[in-house]
Short mmCIF file of C-alpha atoms in Angstrom, two decimals:
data_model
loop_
_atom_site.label_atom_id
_atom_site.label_comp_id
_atom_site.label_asym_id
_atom_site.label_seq_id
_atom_site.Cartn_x
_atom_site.Cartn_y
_atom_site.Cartn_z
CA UNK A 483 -17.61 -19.02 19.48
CA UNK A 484 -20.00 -16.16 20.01
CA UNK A 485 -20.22 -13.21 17.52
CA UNK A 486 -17.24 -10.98 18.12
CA UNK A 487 -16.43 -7.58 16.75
CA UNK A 488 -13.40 -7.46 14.18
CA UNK A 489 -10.14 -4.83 13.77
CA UNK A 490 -8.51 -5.37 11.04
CA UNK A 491 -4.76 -4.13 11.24
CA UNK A 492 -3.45 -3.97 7.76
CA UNK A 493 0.22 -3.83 7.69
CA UNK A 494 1.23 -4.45 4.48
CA UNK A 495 4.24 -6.81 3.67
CA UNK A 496 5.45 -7.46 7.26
CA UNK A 497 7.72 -10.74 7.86
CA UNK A 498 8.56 -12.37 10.62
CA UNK A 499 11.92 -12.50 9.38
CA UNK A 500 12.35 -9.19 10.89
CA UNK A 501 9.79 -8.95 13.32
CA UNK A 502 11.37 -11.89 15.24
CA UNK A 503 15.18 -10.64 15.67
CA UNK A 504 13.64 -7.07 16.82
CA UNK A 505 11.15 -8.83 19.26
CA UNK A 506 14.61 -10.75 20.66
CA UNK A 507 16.22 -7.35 21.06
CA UNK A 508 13.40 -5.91 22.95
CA UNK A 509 12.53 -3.64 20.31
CA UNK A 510 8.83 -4.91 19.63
CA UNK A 511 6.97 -4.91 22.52
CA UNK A 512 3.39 -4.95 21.51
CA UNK A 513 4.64 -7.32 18.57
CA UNK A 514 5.67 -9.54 21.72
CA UNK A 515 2.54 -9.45 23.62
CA UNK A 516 0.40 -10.37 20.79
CA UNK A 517 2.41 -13.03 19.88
CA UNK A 518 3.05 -14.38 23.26
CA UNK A 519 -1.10 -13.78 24.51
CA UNK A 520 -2.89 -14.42 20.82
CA UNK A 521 -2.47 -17.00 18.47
CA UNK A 522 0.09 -16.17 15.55
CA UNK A 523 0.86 -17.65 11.85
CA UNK A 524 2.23 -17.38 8.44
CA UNK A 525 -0.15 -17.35 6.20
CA UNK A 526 1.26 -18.39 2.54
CA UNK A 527 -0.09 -16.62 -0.42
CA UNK A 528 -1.58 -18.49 -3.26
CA UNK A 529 -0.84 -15.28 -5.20
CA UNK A 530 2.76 -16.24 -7.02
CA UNK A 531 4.98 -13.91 -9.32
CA UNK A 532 4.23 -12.15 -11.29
CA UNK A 533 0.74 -11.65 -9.75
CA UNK A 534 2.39 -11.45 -6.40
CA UNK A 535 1.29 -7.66 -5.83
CA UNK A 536 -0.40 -6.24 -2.83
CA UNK A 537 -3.62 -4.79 -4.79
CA UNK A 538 -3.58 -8.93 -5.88
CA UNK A 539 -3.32 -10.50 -2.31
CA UNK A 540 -5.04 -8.21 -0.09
CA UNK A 541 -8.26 -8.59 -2.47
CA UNK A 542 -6.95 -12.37 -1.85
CA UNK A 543 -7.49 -11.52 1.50
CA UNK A 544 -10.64 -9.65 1.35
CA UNK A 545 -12.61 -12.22 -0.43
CA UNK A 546 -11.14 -15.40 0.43
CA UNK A 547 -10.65 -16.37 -2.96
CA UNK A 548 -8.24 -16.32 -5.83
CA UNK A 549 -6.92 -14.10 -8.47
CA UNK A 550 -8.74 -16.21 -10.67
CA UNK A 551 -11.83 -15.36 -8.96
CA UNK A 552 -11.88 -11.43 -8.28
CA UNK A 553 -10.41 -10.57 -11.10
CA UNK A 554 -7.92 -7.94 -9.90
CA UNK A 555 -4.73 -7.71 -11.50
CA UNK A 556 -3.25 -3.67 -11.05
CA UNK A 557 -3.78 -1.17 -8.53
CA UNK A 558 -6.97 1.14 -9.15
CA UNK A 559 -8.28 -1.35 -12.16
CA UNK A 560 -11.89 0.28 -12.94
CA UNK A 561 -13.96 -0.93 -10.16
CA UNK A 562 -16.63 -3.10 -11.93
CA UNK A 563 -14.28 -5.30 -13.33
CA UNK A 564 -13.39 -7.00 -9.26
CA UNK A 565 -15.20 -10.06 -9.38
CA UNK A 566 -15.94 -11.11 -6.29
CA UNK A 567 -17.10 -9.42 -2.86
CA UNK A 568 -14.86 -8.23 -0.25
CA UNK A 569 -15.62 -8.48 3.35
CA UNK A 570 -16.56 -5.41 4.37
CA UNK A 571 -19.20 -5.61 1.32
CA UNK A 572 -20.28 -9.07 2.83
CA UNK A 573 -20.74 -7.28 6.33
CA UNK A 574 -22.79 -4.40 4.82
CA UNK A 575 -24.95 -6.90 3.27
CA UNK A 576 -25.76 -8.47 6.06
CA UNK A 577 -26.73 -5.63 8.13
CA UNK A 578 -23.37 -4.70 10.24
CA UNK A 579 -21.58 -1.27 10.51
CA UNK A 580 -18.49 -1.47 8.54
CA UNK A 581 -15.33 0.88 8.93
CA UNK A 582 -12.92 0.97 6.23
CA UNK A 583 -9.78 3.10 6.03
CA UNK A 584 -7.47 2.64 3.45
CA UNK A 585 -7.87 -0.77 2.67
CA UNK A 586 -6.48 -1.23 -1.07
CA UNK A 587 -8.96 -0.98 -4.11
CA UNK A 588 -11.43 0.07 -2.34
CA UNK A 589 -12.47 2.94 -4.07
CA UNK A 590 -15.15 3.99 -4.63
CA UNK A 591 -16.32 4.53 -1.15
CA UNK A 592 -19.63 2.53 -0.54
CA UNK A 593 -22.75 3.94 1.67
CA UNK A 594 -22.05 1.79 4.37
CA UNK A 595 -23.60 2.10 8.30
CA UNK A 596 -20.45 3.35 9.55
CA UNK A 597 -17.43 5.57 7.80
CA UNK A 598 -15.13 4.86 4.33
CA UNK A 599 -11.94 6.22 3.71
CA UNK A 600 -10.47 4.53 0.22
CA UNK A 601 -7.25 4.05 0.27
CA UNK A 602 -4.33 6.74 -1.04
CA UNK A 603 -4.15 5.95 -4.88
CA UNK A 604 -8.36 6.58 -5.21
CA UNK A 605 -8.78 8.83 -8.26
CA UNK A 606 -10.66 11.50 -6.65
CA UNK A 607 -11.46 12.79 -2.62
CA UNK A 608 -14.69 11.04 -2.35
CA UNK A 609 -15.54 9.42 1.41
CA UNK A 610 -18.36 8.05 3.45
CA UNK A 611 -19.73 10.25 4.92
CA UNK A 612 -19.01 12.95 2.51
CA UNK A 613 -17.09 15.43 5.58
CA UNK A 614 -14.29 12.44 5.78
CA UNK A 615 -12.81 14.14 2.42
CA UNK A 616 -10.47 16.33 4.34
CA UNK A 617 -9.05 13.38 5.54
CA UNK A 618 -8.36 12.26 2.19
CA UNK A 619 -7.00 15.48 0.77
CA UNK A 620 -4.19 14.74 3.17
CA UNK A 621 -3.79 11.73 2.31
CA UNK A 622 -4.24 12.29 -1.35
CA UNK A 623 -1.81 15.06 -1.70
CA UNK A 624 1.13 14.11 0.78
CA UNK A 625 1.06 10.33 0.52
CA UNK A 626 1.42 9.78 -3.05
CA UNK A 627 4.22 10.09 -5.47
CA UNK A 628 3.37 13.07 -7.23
CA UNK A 629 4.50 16.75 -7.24
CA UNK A 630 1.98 19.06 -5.64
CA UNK A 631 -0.37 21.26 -7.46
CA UNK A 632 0.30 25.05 -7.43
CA UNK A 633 -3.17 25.80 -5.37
CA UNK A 634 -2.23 22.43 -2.94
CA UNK A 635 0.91 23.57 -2.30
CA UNK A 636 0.60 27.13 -0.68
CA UNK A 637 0.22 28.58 2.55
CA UNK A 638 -3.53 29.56 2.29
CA UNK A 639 -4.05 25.97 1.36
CA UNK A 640 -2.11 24.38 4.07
CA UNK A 641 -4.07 26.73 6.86
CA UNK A 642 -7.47 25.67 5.18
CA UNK A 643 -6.70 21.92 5.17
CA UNK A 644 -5.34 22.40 8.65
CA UNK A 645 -8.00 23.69 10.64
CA UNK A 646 -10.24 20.81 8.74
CA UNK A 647 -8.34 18.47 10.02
CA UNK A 648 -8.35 19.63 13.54
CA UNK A 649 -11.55 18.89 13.30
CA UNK A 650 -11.45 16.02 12.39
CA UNK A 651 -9.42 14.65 15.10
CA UNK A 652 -5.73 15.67 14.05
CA UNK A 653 -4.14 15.58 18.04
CA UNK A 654 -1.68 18.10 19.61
CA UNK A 655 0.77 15.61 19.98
CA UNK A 656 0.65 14.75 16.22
CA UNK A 657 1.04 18.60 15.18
CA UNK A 658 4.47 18.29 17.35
CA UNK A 659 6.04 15.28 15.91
CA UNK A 660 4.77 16.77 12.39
CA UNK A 661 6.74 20.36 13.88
CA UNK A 662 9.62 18.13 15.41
CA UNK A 663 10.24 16.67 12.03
CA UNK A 664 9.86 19.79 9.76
CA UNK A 665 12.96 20.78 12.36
CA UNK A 666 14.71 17.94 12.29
CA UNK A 667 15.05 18.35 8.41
CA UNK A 668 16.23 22.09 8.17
CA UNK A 669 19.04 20.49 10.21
CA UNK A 670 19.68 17.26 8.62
CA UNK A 671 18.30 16.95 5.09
CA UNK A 672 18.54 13.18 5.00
CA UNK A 673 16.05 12.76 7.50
CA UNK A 674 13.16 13.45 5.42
CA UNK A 675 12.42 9.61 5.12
CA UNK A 676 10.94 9.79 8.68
CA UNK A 677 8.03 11.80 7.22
CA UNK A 678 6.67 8.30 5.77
CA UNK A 679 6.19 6.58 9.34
CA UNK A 680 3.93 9.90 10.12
CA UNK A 681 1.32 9.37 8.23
CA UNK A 682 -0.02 6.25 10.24
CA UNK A 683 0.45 8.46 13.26
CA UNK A 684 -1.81 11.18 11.43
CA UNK A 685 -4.63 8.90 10.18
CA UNK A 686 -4.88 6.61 13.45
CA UNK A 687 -5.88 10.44 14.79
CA UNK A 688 -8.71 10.40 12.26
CA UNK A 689 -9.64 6.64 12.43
CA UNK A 690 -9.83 6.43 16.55
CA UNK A 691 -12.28 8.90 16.53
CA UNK A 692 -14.18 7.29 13.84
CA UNK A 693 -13.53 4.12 15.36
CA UNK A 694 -14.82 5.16 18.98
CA UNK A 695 -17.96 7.26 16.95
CA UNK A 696 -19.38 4.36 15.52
CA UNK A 697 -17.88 1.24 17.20
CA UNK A 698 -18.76 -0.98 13.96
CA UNK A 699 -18.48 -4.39 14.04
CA UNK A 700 -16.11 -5.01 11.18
CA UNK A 701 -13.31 -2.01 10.73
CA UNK A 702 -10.16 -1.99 8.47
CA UNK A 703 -7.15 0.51 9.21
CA UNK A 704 -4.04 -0.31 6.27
CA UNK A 705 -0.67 1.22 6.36
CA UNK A 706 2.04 0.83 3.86
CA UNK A 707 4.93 2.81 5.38
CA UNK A 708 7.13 -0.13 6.40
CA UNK A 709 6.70 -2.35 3.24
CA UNK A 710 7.85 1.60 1.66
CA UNK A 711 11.03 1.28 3.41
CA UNK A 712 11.70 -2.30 2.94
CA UNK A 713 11.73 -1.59 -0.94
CA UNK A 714 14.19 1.02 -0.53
CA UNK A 715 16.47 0.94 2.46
CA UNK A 716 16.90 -3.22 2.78
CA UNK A 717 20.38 -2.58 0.96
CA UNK A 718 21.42 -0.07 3.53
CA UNK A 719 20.18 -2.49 6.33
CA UNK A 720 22.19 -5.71 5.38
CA UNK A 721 24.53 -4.44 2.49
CA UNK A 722 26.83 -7.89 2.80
CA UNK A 723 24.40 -9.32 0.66
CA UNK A 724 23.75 -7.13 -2.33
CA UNK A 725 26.10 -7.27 -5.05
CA UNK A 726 26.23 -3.25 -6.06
CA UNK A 727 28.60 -0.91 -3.39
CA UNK A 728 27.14 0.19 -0.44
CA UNK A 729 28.51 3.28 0.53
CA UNK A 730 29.63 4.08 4.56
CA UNK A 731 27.07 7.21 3.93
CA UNK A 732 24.41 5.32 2.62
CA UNK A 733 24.51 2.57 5.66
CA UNK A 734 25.14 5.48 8.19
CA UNK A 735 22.09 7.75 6.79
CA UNK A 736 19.57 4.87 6.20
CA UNK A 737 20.79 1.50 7.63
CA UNK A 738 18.29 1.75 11.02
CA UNK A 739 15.11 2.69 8.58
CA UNK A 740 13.43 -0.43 8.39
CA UNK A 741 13.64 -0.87 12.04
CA UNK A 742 12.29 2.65 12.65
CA UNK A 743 9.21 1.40 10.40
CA UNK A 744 8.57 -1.54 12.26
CA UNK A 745 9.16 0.00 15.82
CA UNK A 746 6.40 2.90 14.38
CA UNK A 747 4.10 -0.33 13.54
CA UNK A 748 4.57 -1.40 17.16
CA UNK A 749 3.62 1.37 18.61
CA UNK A 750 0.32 1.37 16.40
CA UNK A 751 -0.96 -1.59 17.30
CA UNK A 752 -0.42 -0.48 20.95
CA UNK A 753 -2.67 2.18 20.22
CA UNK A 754 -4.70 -0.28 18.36
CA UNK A 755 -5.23 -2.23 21.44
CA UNK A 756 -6.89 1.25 23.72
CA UNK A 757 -9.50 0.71 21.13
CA UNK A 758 -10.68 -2.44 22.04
CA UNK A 759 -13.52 -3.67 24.27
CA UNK A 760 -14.42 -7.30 25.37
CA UNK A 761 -16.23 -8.14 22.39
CA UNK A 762 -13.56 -7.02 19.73
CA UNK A 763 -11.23 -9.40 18.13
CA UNK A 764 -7.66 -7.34 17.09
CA UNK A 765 -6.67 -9.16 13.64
CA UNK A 766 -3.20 -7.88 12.51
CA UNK A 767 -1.93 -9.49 8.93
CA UNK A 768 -0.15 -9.17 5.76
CA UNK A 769 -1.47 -10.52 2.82
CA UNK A 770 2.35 -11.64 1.83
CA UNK A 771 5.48 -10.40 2.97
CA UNK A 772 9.42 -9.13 1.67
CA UNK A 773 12.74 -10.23 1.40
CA UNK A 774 15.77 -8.63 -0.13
CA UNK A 775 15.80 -8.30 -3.60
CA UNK A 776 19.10 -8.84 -5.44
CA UNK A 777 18.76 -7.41 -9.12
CA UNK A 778 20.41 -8.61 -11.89
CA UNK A 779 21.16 -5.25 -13.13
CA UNK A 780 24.68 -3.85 -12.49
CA UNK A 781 23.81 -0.73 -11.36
CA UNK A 782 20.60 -2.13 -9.38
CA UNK A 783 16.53 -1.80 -10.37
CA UNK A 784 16.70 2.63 -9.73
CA UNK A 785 13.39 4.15 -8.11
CA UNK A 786 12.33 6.64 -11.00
CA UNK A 787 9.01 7.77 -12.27
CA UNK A 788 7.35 10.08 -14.83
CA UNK A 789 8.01 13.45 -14.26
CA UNK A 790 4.69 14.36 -15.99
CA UNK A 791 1.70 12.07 -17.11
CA UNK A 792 0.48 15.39 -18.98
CA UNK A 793 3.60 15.80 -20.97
CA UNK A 794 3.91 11.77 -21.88
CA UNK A 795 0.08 12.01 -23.23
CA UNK A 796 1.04 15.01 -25.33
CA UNK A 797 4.06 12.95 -26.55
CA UNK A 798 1.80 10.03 -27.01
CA UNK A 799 -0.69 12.67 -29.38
CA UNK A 800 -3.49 11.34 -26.71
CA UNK A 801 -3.73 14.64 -24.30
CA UNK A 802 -7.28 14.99 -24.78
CA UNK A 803 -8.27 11.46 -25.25
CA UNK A 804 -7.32 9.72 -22.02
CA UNK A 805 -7.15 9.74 -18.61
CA UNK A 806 -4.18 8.92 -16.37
CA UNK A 807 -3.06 8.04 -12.35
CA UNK A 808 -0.10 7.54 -11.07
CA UNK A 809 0.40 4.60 -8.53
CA UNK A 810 3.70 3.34 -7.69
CA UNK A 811 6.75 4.80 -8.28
CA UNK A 812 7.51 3.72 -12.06
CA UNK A 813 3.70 2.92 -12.56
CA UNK A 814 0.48 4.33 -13.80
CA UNK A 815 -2.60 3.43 -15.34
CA UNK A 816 -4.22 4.90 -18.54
CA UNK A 817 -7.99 5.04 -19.17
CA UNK A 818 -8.89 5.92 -22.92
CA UNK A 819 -12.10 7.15 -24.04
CA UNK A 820 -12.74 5.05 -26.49
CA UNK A 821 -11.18 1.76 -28.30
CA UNK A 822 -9.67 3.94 -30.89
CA UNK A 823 -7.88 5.51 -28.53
CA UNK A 824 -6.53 2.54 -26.57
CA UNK A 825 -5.21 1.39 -30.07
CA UNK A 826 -3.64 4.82 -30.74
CA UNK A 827 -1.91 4.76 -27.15
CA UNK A 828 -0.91 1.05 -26.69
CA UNK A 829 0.66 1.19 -30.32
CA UNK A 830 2.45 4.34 -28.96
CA UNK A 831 3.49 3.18 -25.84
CA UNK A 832 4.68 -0.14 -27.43
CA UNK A 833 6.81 1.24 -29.87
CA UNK A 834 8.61 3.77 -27.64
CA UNK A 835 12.10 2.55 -26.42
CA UNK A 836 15.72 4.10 -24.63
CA UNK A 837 18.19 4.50 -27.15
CA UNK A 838 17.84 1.44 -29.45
CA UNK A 839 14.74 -0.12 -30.49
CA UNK A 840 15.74 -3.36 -28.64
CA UNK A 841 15.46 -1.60 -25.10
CA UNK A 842 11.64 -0.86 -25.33
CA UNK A 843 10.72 1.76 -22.67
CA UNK A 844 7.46 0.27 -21.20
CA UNK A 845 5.92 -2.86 -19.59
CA UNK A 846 2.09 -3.22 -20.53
CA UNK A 847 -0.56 -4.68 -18.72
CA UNK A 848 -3.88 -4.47 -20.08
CA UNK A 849 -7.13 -5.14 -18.71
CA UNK A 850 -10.63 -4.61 -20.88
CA UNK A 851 -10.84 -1.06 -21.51
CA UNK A 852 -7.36 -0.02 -19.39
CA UNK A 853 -4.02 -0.58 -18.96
CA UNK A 854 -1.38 -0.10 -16.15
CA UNK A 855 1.90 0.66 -17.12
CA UNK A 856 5.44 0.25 -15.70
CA UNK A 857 9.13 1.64 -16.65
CA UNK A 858 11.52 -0.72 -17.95
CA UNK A 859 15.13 -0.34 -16.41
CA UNK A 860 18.49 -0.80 -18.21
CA UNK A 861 22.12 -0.94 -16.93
CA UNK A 862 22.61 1.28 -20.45
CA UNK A 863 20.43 3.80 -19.61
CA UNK A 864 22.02 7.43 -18.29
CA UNK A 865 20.00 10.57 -17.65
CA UNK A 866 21.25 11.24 -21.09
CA UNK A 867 19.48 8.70 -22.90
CA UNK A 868 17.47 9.66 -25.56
CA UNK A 869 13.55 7.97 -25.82
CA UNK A 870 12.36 7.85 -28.75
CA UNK A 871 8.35 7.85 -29.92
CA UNK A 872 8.43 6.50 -33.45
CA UNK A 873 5.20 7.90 -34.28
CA UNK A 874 7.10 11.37 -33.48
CA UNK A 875 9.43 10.52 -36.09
CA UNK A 876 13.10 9.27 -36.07
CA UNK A 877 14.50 12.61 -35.88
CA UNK A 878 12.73 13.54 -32.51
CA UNK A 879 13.86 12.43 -29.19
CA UNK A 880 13.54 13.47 -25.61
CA UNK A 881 16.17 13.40 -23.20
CA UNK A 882 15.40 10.29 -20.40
CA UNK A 883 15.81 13.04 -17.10
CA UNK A 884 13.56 15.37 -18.38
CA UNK A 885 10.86 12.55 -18.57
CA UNK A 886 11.91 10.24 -15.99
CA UNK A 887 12.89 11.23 -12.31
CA UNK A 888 15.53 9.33 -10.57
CA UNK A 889 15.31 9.41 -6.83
CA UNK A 890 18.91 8.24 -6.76
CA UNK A 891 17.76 5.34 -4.80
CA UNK A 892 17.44 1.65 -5.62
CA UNK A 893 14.76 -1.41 -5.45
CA UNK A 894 16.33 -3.85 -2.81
CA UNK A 895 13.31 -5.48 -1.02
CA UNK A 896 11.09 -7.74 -2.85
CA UNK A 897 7.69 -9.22 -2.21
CA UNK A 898 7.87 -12.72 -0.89
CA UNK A 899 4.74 -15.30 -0.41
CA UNK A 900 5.09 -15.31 3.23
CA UNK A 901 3.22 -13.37 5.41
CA UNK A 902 2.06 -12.06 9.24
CA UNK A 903 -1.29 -12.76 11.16
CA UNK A 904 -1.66 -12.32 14.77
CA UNK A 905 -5.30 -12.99 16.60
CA UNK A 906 -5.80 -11.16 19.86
CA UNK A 907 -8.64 -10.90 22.40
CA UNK A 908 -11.40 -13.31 24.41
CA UNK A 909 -11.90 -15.99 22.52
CA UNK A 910 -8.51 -16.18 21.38
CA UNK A 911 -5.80 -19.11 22.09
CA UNK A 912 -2.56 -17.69 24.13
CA UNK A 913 0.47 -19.01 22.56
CA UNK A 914 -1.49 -20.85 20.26
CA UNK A 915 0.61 -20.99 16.42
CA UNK A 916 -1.31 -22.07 13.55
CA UNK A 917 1.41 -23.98 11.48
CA UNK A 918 -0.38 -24.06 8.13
CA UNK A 919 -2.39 -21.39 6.65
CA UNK A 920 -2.83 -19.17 3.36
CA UNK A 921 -4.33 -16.13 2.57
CA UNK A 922 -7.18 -17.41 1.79
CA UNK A 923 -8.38 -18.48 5.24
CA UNK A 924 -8.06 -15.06 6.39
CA UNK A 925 -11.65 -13.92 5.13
CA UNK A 926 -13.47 -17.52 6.31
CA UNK A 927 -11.99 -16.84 9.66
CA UNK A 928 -13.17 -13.48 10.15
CA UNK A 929 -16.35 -13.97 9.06
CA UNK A 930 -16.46 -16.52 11.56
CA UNK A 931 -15.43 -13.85 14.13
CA UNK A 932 -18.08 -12.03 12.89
CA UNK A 933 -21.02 -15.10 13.37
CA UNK A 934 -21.79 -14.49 9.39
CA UNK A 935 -21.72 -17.48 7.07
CA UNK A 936 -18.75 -18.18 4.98
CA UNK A 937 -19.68 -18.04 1.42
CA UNK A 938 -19.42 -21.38 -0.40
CA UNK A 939 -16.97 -19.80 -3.58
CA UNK A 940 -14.79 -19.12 -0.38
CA UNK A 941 -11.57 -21.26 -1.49
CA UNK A 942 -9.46 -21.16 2.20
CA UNK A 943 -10.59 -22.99 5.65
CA UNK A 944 -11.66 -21.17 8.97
CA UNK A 945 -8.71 -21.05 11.31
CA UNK A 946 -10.27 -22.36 14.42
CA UNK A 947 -7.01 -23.37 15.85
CA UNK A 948 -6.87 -20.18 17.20
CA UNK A 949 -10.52 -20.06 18.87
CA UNK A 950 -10.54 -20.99 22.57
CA UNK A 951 -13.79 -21.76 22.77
#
C-alpha cells in the first residue's frame, strides 16, 4: 500500500455490544457506514485487571507494546518514567507533521511540525504552539472534576476566555447548543449530564481548524464522554440486572444517556469524515471497552471524591511539601519533594481509615518518586463517618462529607478487554472484519498506513487484512 495519511478517532471504551443494537435501530448511521464500507474488529487488550485502565491501554495502543514495556501504570505518572515511544513521537522522528489532541499521557506537549493539545488531566495549560492554551483552559477548567477557582469562575473571566476561543475556532452553532443547554437546565435541573457530550462538539471546533491548517500526516482527536456515561448511567439503562433498586426516577431521568453519548459519537465521526481527502486513512478505536459492573457492595461502588486536596495535605502535615492532581473521580496523584516526604505521606495515608482501623481509607499505588491514590468504599460508611489520621491523634477525627463528596450516583459500568476499531478510506477493504486482533497491532498497522517502519520491540502484527491493495 502507498503512504497514506492517518486520523486517529479516539473514543475511549466503546463496545460493540452497544454500538450494534443502536446501528439495528437506525440510531448509528455513520457507525453503519464505516462498518458496512471499511474493515471493522475487536481488538482484545493484553492489558488485564487490575492494569486494565485507559492511561494503561491507550499507551498499549500508542506504542504497540506492553505494560511491561512503557512502563505506565496511573494517569499523569511523571513523564520520564514512560518507557517506550508513542506514535506520534515515532512520526516526529521521522520527519512527519503530527497533530495530537487529547490523546492520554501525553503531556507535556512536544515541539512537533504541526499542533499539541495534551489531554484534560495535564498539570498545567501548556500547548504546541504556545496560542493553543486557550483551548486548554477550557478544557482544563470545565472538563475535570474539580471545583472552579474564584478568578476562573467569574464573569470577567468567562468573557476573556470567550472571545479567545472565538478565535480559535469556537462556531456559532456551538455557542447555541452551549446557550440551548444552559436553558434547558434552568428548566430541568437533571439535564445537566448533557453538558458532558458538549465538549467533543467544542474541541472538534478547535481541532478542524487545526486539522485543515496543517493537514499533518498523523493526527489524534480522543474523547471520553461516552465511556463517562457508561460508568455512571449503565444501571439506569438496563436496571434488571443490577442487584441495588433502581428507582422509576432514576430510569426516567437517565435511562437514554448512554445512547445520547454514543449517538453524539456518531455524529463526530460524521464530521470526522468532511475532514478527509483521498490520501487520509479515518482510524476509529478503543483501546478496550465496558460492560456493566455489578458491585459487591450493598449499597453499590458511590462516585465521591476529595472535596479538597489542600485540606487532606494539611491533614496529612505535608501542605508545603508536596504536590497534588486530581484525576478521576476518587483519584489523585501526590508528588513529594523529597523521599522524606514520600515516607511522611505514604505512612500517613496508610494509616488513615473510616471508623475502625480495619476499614483503611486509601488504595496506594506507588511508582518511583509518586504515588496515585484512590478512595476505598464501604457498605458501613455514612456521611457521618468519622476518618481518622492517627498521626493527628486518637482524639481527632473529621467527619467523611466534609472530606469526601458524594455525587449521589453509583459505579455501574466497568472496563472490559474488548474493544472497537473501524478502518475507513482508499486502500481500505469494504466489509472486510478482521476476526483476531489486540491492541497491540493497532500501532504496527498505522505505521504501516503511514509507510514508516514498524519498530522491532513492537509486540502486535500489522493488520493487513484490512488493506485492499
Amino acid at each position: 500500500m502507498e503512504r497514506k495519511k492517518v486520523l486517529l478517532v479516539e473514543l475511549n471504551e466503546l463496545t460493540w455490544n452497544l454500538i450494534d443494537p443502536l446501528i439495528e435501530q437506525g440510531k448509528l448511521p455513520t457507525f453503519a457506514r464505516l462498518k458496512s464500507e471499511g474493515t471493522w474488529a475487536s481488538p482484545m487488550s493484553v492489558d488485564t485487571p487490575p492494569q486494565m485502565d485507559p492511561w494503561i491501554t491507550w499507551t498499549t495502543v500508542y506504542t504497540g507494546r506492553p505494560q511491561a514495556d512503557h512502563n505506565v501504570f496511573f494517569l499523569q505518572q511523571p513523564p520520564e518514567t514512560i518507557r517506550a515511544p508513542r506514535i506520534w513521537e515515532i512520526c516526529h522522528e521521522q520527519g512527519l507533521s503530527v497533530g495530537v489532541y487529547g490523546s492520554l499521557c501525553s503531556w507535556p506537549p512536544q515541539p512537533v511540525k504541526g499542533f499539541y493539545v495534551p489531554d484534560t488531566f495535564a498539570p498545567d495549560l501548556t500547548t504546541t504552539p504556545a496560542g493553543l492554551s486557550p483551548i486548554q483552559q477550557l478544557n482544563l477548567t470545565y472538563t475535570r472534576s474539580i471545583r472552579l477557582p474564584a478568578d476562573q469562575d467569574g464573569l470577567m473571566f468567562k468573557a476573556k476566555l470567550g472571545s479567545q476561543l472565538l478565535k480559535l475556532g469556537l462556531s456559532a452553532s456551538s455557542i447555541t447548543r452551549i446557550v440551548r443547554q444552559l436553558a434547558s437546565e434552568r428548566r430541568n435541573a437533571t439535564l445537566r449530564w448533557r453538558r458532558v457530550a458538549l465538549q467533543p462538539v467544542v474541541n472538534f471546533d478547535f481541532f478542524s481548524r487545526l486539522y485543515r491548517r496543517h493537514r499533518p500526516a498523523f493526527a489524534t482527536f480522543h474523547t471520553n464522554h461516552v465511556a463517562h456515561y457508561m460508568h455512571t448511567y449503565w444501571k439506569a439503562m438496563q436496571p434488571e440486572i443490577f442487584p441495588q433498586p433502581t428507582s422509576p426516577e432514576e430510569v426516567r431521568d437517565y435511562g437514554k444517556v448512554i445512547e445520547y453519548g454514543y449517538r453524539s459519537a456518531d455524529e463526530l465521526l460524521k464530521n470526522m469524515l468532511s475532514l478527509l481527502d483521498e490520501d487520509t486513512i479515518l482510524v476509529v478505536a478503543s483501546s478496550m471497552g465496558q460492560k456493566p459492573f455489578i458491585s459487591p457492595l450493598k449499597k453499590g461502588k458511590r462516585i465521591g471524591q476529595p472535596r479538597s486536596l489542600e485540606r487532606l495535605m494539611e491533614i496529612l502535615d505535608v501542605q508545603d511539601r508536596v504536590k497534588t492532581l486530581m484525576t478521576m473521580s476518587g483519584q489523585f496523584n501526590v508528588y513529594p519533594d523529597s523521599a522524606e516526604s514520600k515516607e511522611v505521606v505514604l505512612n500517613n495515608l496508610n494509616a488513615a481509615y473510616i471508623d475502625e482501623p480495619d476499614r483503611p481509607m486509601f488504595y496506594i499505588d506507588t511508582l518511583e518518586d509518586s504515588f496515585t491514590v484512590n478512595l476505598r468504599h464501604y457498605d458501613e460508611t455514612t456521611d457521618e463517618s468519622r476518618c481518622y489520621f492517627p498521626h493527628k491523634g486518637e482524639d481527632v477525627s473529621f467527619r467523611f462529607e466534609d472530606l469526601v463528596y458524594n455525587t449521589g450516583l453509583v459505579k455501574s459500568g466497568c472496563h472490559d478487554e474488548k474493544g472497537i476499531m473501524m478502518l475507513y478510506g482508499t486502500g481500505i477493504k469494504p466489509g472486510e472484519h478482521i476476526a483476531e486482533s489486540n491492541n497491540l497491532d493497532i500501532a504496527p498497522t498505522l505505521l504501516t498506513l503511514l509507510g514508516l517502519p514498524v519498530q522491532t520491540e513492537m509486540k502486535g502484527r500489522v493488520l493487513r487484512e484490512a488493506f485492499s491493495g
